[in-house]
JSON list of C-alpha atoms in Angstrom, two decimals:
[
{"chain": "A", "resi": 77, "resn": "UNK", "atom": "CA", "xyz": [121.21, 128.46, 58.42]},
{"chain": "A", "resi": 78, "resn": "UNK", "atom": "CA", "xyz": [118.81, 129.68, 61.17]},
{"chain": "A", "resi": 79, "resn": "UNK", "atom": "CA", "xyz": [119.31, 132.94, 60.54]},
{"chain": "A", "resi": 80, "resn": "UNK", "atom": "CA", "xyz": [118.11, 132.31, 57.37]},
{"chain": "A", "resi": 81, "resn": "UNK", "atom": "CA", "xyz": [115.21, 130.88, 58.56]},
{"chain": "A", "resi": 82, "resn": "UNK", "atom": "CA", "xyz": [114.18, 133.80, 60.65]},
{"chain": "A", "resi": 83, "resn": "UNK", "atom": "CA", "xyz": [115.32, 136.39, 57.20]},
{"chain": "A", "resi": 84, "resn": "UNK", "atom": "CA", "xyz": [112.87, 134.07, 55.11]},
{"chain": "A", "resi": 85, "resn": "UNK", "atom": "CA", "xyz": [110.04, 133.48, 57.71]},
{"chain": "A", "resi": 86, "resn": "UNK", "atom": "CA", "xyz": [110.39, 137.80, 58.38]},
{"chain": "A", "resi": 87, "resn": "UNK", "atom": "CA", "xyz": [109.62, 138.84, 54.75]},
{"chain": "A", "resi": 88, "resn": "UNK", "atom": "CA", "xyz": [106.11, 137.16, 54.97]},
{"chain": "A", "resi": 89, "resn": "UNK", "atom": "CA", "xyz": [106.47, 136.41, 51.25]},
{"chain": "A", "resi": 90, "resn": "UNK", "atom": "CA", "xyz": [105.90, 132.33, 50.67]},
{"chain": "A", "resi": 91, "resn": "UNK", "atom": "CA", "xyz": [108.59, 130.44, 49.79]},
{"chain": "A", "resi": 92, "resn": "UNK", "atom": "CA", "xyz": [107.75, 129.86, 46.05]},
{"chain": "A", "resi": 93, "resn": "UNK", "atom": "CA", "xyz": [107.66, 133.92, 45.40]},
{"chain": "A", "resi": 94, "resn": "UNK", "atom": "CA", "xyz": [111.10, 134.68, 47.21]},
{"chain": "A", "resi": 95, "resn": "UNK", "atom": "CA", "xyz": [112.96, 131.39, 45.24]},
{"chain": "A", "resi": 96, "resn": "UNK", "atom": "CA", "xyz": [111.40, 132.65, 41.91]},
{"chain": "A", "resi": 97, "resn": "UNK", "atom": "CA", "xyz": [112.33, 136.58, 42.68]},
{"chain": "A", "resi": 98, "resn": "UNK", "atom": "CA", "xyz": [116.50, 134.70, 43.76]},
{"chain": "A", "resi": 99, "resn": "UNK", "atom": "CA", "xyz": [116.14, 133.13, 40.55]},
{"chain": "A", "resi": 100, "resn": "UNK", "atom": "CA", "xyz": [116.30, 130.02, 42.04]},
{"chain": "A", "resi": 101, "resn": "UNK", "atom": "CA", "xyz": [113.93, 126.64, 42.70]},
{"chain": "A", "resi": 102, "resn": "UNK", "atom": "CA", "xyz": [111.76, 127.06, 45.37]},
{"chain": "A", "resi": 103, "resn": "UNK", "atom": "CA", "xyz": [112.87, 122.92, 46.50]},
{"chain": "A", "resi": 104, "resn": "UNK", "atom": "CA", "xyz": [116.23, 124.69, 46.10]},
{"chain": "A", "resi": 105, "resn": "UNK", "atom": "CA", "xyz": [115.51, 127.65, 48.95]},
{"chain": "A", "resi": 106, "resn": "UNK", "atom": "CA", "xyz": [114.19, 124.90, 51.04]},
{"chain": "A", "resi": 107, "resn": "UNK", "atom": "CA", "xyz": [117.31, 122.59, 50.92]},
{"chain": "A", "resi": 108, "resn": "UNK", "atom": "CA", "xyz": [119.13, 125.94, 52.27]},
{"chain": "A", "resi": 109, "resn": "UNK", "atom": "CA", "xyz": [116.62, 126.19, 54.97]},
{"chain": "A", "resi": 110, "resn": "UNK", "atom": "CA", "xyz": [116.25, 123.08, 56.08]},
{"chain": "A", "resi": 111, "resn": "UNK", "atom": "CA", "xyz": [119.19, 120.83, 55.64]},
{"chain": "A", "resi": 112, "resn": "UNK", "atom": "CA", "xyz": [121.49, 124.39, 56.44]},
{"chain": "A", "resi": 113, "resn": "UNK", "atom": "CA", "xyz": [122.99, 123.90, 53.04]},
{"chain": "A", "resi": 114, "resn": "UNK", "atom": "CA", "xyz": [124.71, 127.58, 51.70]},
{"chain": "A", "resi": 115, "resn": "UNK", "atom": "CA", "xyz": [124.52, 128.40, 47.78]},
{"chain": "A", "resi": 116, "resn": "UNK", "atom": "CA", "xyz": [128.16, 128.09, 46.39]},
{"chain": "A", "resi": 117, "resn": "UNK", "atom": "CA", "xyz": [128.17, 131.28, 44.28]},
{"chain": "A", "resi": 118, "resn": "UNK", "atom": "CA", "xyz": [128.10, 134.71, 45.82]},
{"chain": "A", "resi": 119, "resn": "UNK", "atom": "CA", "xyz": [125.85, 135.79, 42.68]},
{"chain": "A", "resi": 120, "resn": "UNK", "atom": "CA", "xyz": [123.15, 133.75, 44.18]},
{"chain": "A", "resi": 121, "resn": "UNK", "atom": "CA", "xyz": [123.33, 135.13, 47.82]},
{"chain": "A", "resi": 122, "resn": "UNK", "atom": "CA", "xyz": [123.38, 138.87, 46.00]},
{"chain": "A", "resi": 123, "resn": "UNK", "atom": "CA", "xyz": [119.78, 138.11, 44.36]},
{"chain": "A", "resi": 124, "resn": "UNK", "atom": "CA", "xyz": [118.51, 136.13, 47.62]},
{"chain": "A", "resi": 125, "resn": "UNK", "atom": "CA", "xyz": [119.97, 139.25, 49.65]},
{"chain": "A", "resi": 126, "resn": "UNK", "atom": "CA", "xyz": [117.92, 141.50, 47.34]},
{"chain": "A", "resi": 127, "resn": "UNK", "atom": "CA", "xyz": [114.61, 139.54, 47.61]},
{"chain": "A", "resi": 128, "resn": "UNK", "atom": "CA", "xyz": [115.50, 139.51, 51.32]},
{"chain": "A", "resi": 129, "resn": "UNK", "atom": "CA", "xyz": [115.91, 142.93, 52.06]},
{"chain": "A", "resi": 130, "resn": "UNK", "atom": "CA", "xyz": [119.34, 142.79, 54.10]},
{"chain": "A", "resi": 131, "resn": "UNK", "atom": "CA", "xyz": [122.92, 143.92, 53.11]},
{"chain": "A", "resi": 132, "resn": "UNK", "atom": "CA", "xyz": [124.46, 140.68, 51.26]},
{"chain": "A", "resi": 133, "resn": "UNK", "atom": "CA", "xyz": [127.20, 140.38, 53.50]},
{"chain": "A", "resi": 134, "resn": "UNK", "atom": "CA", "xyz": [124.77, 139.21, 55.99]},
{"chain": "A", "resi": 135, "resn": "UNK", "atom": "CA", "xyz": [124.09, 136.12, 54.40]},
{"chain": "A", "resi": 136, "resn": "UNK", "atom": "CA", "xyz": [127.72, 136.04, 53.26]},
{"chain": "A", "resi": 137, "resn": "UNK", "atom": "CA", "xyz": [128.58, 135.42, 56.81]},
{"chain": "A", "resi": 138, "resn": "UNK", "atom": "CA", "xyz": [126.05, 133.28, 57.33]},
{"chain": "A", "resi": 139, "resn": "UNK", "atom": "CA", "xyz": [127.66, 131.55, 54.35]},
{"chain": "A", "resi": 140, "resn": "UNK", "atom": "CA", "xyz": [130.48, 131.31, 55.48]},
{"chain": "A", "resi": 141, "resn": "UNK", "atom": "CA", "xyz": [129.68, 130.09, 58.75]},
{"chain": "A", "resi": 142, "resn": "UNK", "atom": "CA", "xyz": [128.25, 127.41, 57.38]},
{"chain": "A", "resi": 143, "resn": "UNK", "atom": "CA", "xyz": [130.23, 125.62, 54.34]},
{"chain": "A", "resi": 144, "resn": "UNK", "atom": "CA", "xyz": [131.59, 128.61, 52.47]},
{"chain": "A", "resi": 145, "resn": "UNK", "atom": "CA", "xyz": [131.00, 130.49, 49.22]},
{"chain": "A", "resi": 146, "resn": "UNK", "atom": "CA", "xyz": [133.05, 131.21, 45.68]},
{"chain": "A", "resi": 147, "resn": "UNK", "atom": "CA", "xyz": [133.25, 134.06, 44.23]},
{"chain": "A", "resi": 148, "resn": "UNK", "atom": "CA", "xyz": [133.09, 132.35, 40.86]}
]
């Protein structure tokens, strides 16, 4: 999750504002940065790819590169 790392660290935005605008925890958005865990539901990369800026595929693949992602 690197790449997420550089998405997240390009925005400028702290962490706290971009997990709130995802709808998610900000301890949450660090787990996925840190420990390269990917959110399970492609919902949540949709909002996070939103708040980032970039096409959600992007992180898709990024998802999937990493552990994969439902489409529940």
């Amino acid at each position: 999750m690197s790449r997420l790392k550089e998405l997240l660290d390009r925005t400028g935005i702290p962490r706290y504002r971009l997990a709130r605008r995802a709808g998610v925890s900000p301890a949450t958005l660090i787990v996925w940065e840190r420990d390269g865990v990917a959110p399970k539901r492609r919902e949540t990369y949709e909002r996070l790819a939103r708040v980032l800026g970039v096409d959600p595929k992007e992180l898709l693949e990024i998802a999937r590169d990493t552990q994969g992602v439902s489409d529940a």
